[in-house]
PDB file of C-alpha atoms in Angstrom:
ATOM      1  CA  UNK E  16       0.000   0.000   0.000  1.00 55.00           C
ATOM      2  CA  UNK E  17       1.344   3.414  -0.945  1.00 50.00           C
ATOM      3  CA  UNK E  18       1.036   6.383   1.369  1.00 53.00           C
ATOM      4  CA  UNK E  19       2.183   9.602  -0.207  1.00 49.00           C
ATOM      5  CA  UNK E  20       5.557   8.707  -1.695  1.00 42.00           C
ATOM      6  CA  UNK E  21       6.384   5.893   0.745  1.00 53.00           C
ATOM      7  CA  UNK E  22       5.354   2.263   0.825  1.00 75.00           C
ATOM      8  CA  UNK E  23       3.773   0.605   3.837  1.00 89.00           C
ATOM      9  CA  UNK E  24       5.401  -2.790   4.246  1.00 92.00           C
ATOM     10  CA  UNK E  25       3.467  -5.945   5.042  1.00 91.00           C
ATOM     11  CA  UNK E  26       4.945  -5.847   8.526  1.00 93.00           C
ATOM     12  CA  UNK E  27       3.634  -2.318   9.117  1.00 96.00           C
ATOM     13  CA  UNK E  28       0.258  -3.352   7.705  1.00 95.00           C
ATOM     14  CA  UNK E  29       0.200  -6.095  10.355  1.00 95.00           C
ATOM     15  CA  UNK E  30       0.788  -3.459  13.043  1.00 97.00           C
ATOM     16  CA  UNK E  31      -2.030  -1.278  11.732  1.00 97.00           C
ATOM     17  CA  UNK E  32      -4.359  -4.283  11.685  1.00 96.00           C
ATOM     18  CA  UNK E  33      -3.308  -5.255  15.228  1.00 97.00           C
ATOM     19  CA  UNK E  34      -3.858  -1.708  16.518  1.00 98.00           C
ATOM     20  CA  UNK E  35      -7.310  -1.599  14.929  1.00 98.00           C
ATOM     21  CA  UNK E  36      -8.353  -4.947  16.444  1.00 97.00           C
ATOM     22  CA  UNK E  37      -6.907  -4.068  19.857  1.00 97.00           C
ATOM     23  CA  UNK E  38      -8.726  -0.736  19.990  1.00 95.00           C
ATOM     24  CA  UNK E  39     -11.944  -2.456  18.888  1.00 95.00           C
ATOM     25  CA  UNK E  40     -11.583  -5.103  21.614  1.00 95.00           C
ATOM     26  CA  UNK E  41     -10.198  -3.045  24.491  1.00 94.00           C
ATOM     27  CA  UNK E  42     -11.018   0.555  23.656  1.00 90.00           C
ATOM     28  CA  UNK E  43      -7.325   1.502  23.519  1.00 90.00           C
ATOM     29  CA  UNK E  44      -4.003   0.118  22.333  1.00 96.00           C
ATOM     30  CA  UNK E  45      -0.652   0.266  24.058  1.00 96.00           C
ATOM     31  CA  UNK E  46       2.734  -1.025  22.941  1.00 96.00           C
ATOM     32  CA  UNK E  47       2.517  -3.987  25.338  1.00 95.00           C
ATOM     33  CA  UNK E  48      -0.784  -5.034  23.673  1.00 96.00           C
ATOM     34  CA  UNK E  49       1.015  -5.217  20.333  1.00 97.00           C
ATOM     35  CA  UNK E  50       3.879  -7.212  21.844  1.00 96.00           C
ATOM     36  CA  UNK E  51       1.369  -9.793  23.063  1.00 96.00           C
ATOM     37  CA  UNK E  52      -0.841  -9.789  19.959  1.00 95.00           C
ATOM     38  CA  UNK E  53       1.968 -10.024  17.420  1.00 95.00           C
ATOM     39  CA  UNK E  54       4.451 -12.037  19.482  1.00 95.00           C
ATOM     40  CA  UNK E  55       7.312  -9.611  18.893  1.00 96.00           C
ATOM     41  CA  UNK E  56       9.837  -7.826  21.120  1.00 96.00           C
ATOM     42  CA  UNK E  57       9.280  -4.397  22.687  1.00 95.00           C
ATOM     43  CA  UNK E  58      12.065  -2.930  20.556  1.00 95.00           C
ATOM     44  CA  UNK E  59      10.353  -4.134  17.347  1.00 96.00           C
ATOM     45  CA  UNK E  60       7.066  -2.530  18.409  1.00 97.00           C
ATOM     46  CA  UNK E  61       8.803   0.740  19.268  1.00 96.00           C
ATOM     47  CA  UNK E  62      10.585   0.820  15.913  1.00 97.00           C
ATOM     48  CA  UNK E  63       7.373   0.038  14.000  1.00 97.00           C
ATOM     49  CA  UNK E  64       5.382   2.665  15.905  1.00 97.00           C
ATOM     50  CA  UNK E  65       8.015   5.301  15.188  1.00 97.00           C
ATOM     51  CA  UNK E  66       7.927   4.418  11.501  1.00 96.00           C
ATOM     52  CA  UNK E  67       4.115   4.491  11.425  1.00 97.00           C
ATOM     53  CA  UNK E  68       4.142   7.818  13.275  1.00 97.00           C
ATOM     54  CA  UNK E  69       6.607   9.298  10.755  1.00 96.00           C
ATOM     55  CA  UNK E  70       4.269   8.188   7.968  1.00 96.00           C
ATOM     56  CA  UNK E  71       1.394   9.859   9.854  1.00 97.00           C
ATOM     57  CA  UNK E  72      -0.524   6.586  10.177  1.00 97.00           C
ATOM     58  CA  UNK E  73      -0.628   6.487  13.982  1.00 97.00           C
ATOM     59  CA  UNK E  74      -0.592   8.916  16.842  1.00 96.00           C
ATOM     60  CA  UNK E  75       2.170   7.627  19.102  1.00 95.00           C
ATOM     61  CA  UNK E  76       4.134   8.828  22.098  1.00 93.00           C
ATOM     62  CA  UNK E  77       6.049   6.497  24.448  1.00 90.00           C
ATOM     63  CA  UNK E  78       3.906   5.159  27.324  1.00 89.00           C
ATOM     64  CA  UNK E  79       0.733   6.670  25.856  1.00 93.00           C
ATOM     65  CA  UNK E  80      -2.191   5.043  24.082  1.00 96.00           C
ATOM     66  CA  UNK E  81      -1.801   4.466  20.362  1.00 97.00           C
ATOM     67  CA  UNK E  82      -4.464   5.604  17.939  1.00 95.00           C
ATOM     68  CA  UNK E  83      -4.785   5.328  14.193  1.00 97.00           C
ATOM     69  CA  UNK E  84      -4.985   8.423  12.044  1.00 96.00           C
ATOM     70  CA  UNK E  85      -7.731   8.512   9.422  1.00 96.00           C
ATOM     71  CA  UNK E  86      -5.266   7.258   6.809  1.00 96.00           C
ATOM     72  CA  UNK E  87      -3.952   4.570   9.167  1.00 97.00           C
ATOM     73  CA  UNK E  88      -7.486   3.379   9.867  1.00 96.00           C
ATOM     74  CA  UNK E  89      -8.311   3.293   6.156  1.00 96.00           C
ATOM     75  CA  UNK E  90      -5.260   1.103   5.498  1.00 95.00           C
ATOM     76  CA  UNK E  91      -6.082  -1.137   8.479  1.00 96.00           C
ATOM     77  CA  UNK E  92      -9.644  -1.636   7.245  1.00 95.00           C
ATOM     78  CA  UNK E  93      -8.334  -2.465   3.767  1.00 91.00           C
ATOM     79  CA  UNK E  94      -5.977  -5.102   5.222  1.00 92.00           C
ATOM     80  CA  UNK E  95      -8.838  -6.535   7.290  1.00 94.00           C
ATOM     81  CA  UNK E  96     -11.054  -6.682   4.181  1.00 90.00           C
ATOM     82  CA  UNK E  97      -8.343  -8.505   2.232  1.00 91.00           C
ATOM     83  CA  UNK E  98      -7.775 -10.934   5.104  1.00 93.00           C
ATOM     84  CA  UNK E  99     -11.478 -11.671   5.555  1.00 91.00           C
ATOM     85  CA  UNK E 100     -12.063 -12.218   1.837  1.00 89.00           C
ATOM     86  CA  UNK E 101      -9.074 -14.523   1.434  1.00 92.00           C
ATOM     87  CA  UNK E 102      -9.892 -16.446   4.603  1.00 93.00           C
ATOM     88  CA  UNK E 103     -13.507 -16.977   3.488  1.00 89.00           C
ATOM     89  CA  UNK E 104     -12.360 -18.105   0.045  1.00 88.00           C
ATOM     90  CA  UNK E 105      -9.854 -20.575   1.458  1.00 92.00           C
ATOM     91  CA  UNK E 106     -12.309 -21.941   3.997  1.00 89.00           C
ATOM     92  CA  UNK E 107     -15.664 -21.867   2.196  1.00 82.00           C
ATOM     93  CA  UNK E 108     -14.600 -22.478  -1.385  1.00 81.00           C
ATOM     94  CA  UNK E 109     -11.421 -24.505  -1.039  1.00 84.00           C
ATOM     95  CA  UNK E 110     -12.572 -26.334   2.092  1.00 83.00           C
ATOM     96  CA  UNK E 111      -9.525 -25.644   4.246  1.00 90.00           C
ATOM     97  CA  UNK E 112      -9.846 -25.802   8.033  1.00 93.00           C
ATOM     98  CA  UNK E 113     -10.457 -22.396   9.642  1.00 95.00           C
ATOM     99  CA  UNK E 114      -7.013 -22.113  11.267  1.00 95.00           C
ATOM    100  CA  UNK E 115      -5.222 -23.056   8.044  1.00 95.00           C
ATOM    101  CA  UNK E 116      -7.380 -20.646   6.020  1.00 95.00           C
ATOM    102  CA  UNK E 117      -6.661 -17.840   8.488  1.00 93.00           C
ATOM    103  CA  UNK E 118      -2.909 -18.460   8.386  1.00 93.00           C
ATOM    104  CA  UNK E 119      -2.897 -18.610   4.585  1.00 93.00           C
ATOM    105  CA  UNK E 120      -4.957 -15.433   4.343  1.00 93.00           C
ATOM    106  CA  UNK E 121      -2.526 -13.669   6.656  1.00 90.00           C
ATOM    107  CA  UNK E 122       0.332 -14.499   4.316  1.00 89.00           C
ATOM    108  CA  UNK E 123      -1.494 -13.588   1.098  1.00 91.00           C
ATOM    109  CA  UNK E 124      -3.315 -10.437   2.235  1.00 89.00           C
ATOM    110  CA  UNK E 125      -0.284  -8.233   1.655  1.00 86.00           C
ATOM    111  CA  UNK E 126       0.348  -9.285  -1.933  1.00 87.00           C
ATOM    112  CA  UNK E 127      -3.100  -9.460  -3.543  1.00 87.00           C
ATOM    113  CA  UNK E 128      -4.115  -6.610  -5.808  1.00 86.00           C
ATOM    114  CA  UNK E 129      -7.494  -4.893  -5.739  1.00 84.00           C
ATOM    115  CA  UNK E 130      -8.807  -6.381  -8.999  1.00 91.00           C
ATOM    116  CA  UNK E 131      -8.134  -9.961  -7.889  1.00 91.00           C
ATOM    117  CA  UNK E 132      -9.593  -9.276  -4.458  1.00 85.00           C
ATOM    118  CA  UNK E 133     -12.764  -7.797  -5.953  1.00 86.00           C
ATOM    119  CA  UNK E 134     -13.190 -10.860  -8.178  1.00 88.00           C
ATOM    120  CA  UNK E 135     -12.693 -13.168  -5.176  1.00 85.00           C
ATOM    121  CA  UNK E 136     -15.349 -11.240  -3.232  1.00 83.00           C
ATOM    122  CA  UNK E 137     -17.795 -11.654  -6.111  1.00 84.00           C
ATOM    123  CA  UNK E 138     -16.929 -15.335  -6.487  1.00 82.00           C
ATOM    124  CA  UNK E 139     -17.418 -16.067  -2.773  1.00 79.00           C
ATOM    125  CA  UNK E 140     -20.764 -14.225  -2.872  1.00 79.00           C
ATOM    126  CA  UNK E 141     -21.811 -16.235  -5.934  1.00 77.00           C
ATOM    127  CA  UNK E 142     -20.592 -19.454  -4.363  1.00 75.00           C
ATOM    128  CA  UNK E 143     -22.649 -18.812  -1.214  1.00 74.00           C
ATOM    129  CA  UNK E 144     -25.804 -17.549  -2.931  1.00 74.00           C
ATOM    130  CA  UNK E 145     -26.159 -19.530  -6.164  1.00 67.00           C
ATOM    131  CA  UNK E 146     -29.419 -21.498  -5.962  1.00 57.00           C
ATOM    132  CA  UNK E 147     -27.943 -24.565  -7.648  1.00 59.00           C
ATOM    133  CA  UNK E 148     -24.755 -24.459  -5.621  1.00 60.00           C
ATOM    134  CA  UNK E 149     -24.120 -27.569  -3.604  1.00 65.00           C
ATOM    135  CA  UNK E 150     -20.428 -27.981  -4.267  1.00 63.00           C
ATOM    136  CA  UNK E 151     -18.617 -29.840  -1.525  1.00 61.00           C
ATOM    137  CA  UNK E 152     -15.046 -30.844  -0.852  1.00 58.00           C
ATOM    138  CA  UNK E 153     -14.039 -34.357   0.116  1.00 61.00           C
ATOM    139  CA  UNK E 154     -10.407 -35.206   0.924  1.00 66.00           C
ATOM    140  CA  UNK E 155     -10.587 -38.410  -1.134  1.00 68.00           C
ATOM    141  CA  UNK E 156     -12.945 -37.386  -3.948  1.00 61.00           C
ATOM    142  CA  UNK E 157     -12.034 -33.725  -4.357  1.00 58.00           C
ATOM    143  CA  UNK E 158     -14.869 -31.378  -5.374  1.00 53.00           C
ATOM    144  CA  UNK E 159     -18.283 -32.835  -6.072  1.00 57.00           C
ATOM    145  CA  UNK E 160     -21.848 -31.617  -6.386  1.00 57.00           C
ATOM    146  CA  UNK E 161     -24.209 -32.899  -3.741  1.00 60.00           C
ATOM    147  CA  UNK E 162     -27.332 -32.373  -5.890  1.00 50.00           C
ATOM    148  CA  UNK E 163     -28.823 -35.041  -8.095  1.00 50.00           C
ATOM    149  CA  UNK E 164     -29.094 -34.385 -11.845  1.00 50.00           C
ATOM    150  CA  UNK E 165     -32.807 -33.716 -11.379  1.00 53.00           C
ATOM    151  CA  UNK E 166     -32.153 -31.123  -8.627  1.00 47.00           C
ATOM    152  CA  UNK E 167     -29.656 -29.274 -10.830  1.00 43.00           C
ATOM    153  CA  UNK E 168     -32.409 -28.306 -13.330  1.00 50.00           C
ATOM    154  CA  UNK E 169     -30.130 -28.662 -16.329  1.00 50.00           C
ATOM    155  CA  UNK E 170     -27.149 -26.915 -14.711  1.00 47.00           C
ATOM    156  CA  UNK E 171     -23.906 -28.837 -14.759  1.00 46.00           C
TER     157      UNK E 171
END
């Protein structure tokens, strides 16, 4: 994600996402919350917060609560959207277990472009809402349709 002339790395996107979720859950975020949530060292959090502050994505002062700026929140919400879409695709369409889908989404969310993400959103919506959809995943058989030929009404 570009902010002004500088790029926000995937690591910094993870911090923005963590701050957003922490504030949503607890009402405020502190550096120690990020240490626990992300499993990183205090020095890493401090360095990331300074970088995010320089980019004007967070309001940060040592030992104070951390808040997202409007731009920081917009980026965090975009990362969350990407994560949710990818996780739903991996779980609902590809049939991966929730934990595996979540981990995979976390890795892919930083690299996917907007056009691909938008298509995945539309595909997941279609997959969930199509009246003839009864596609299932079986570890031995792969994908199969659970409807009989009669139930499919001519759809294959």
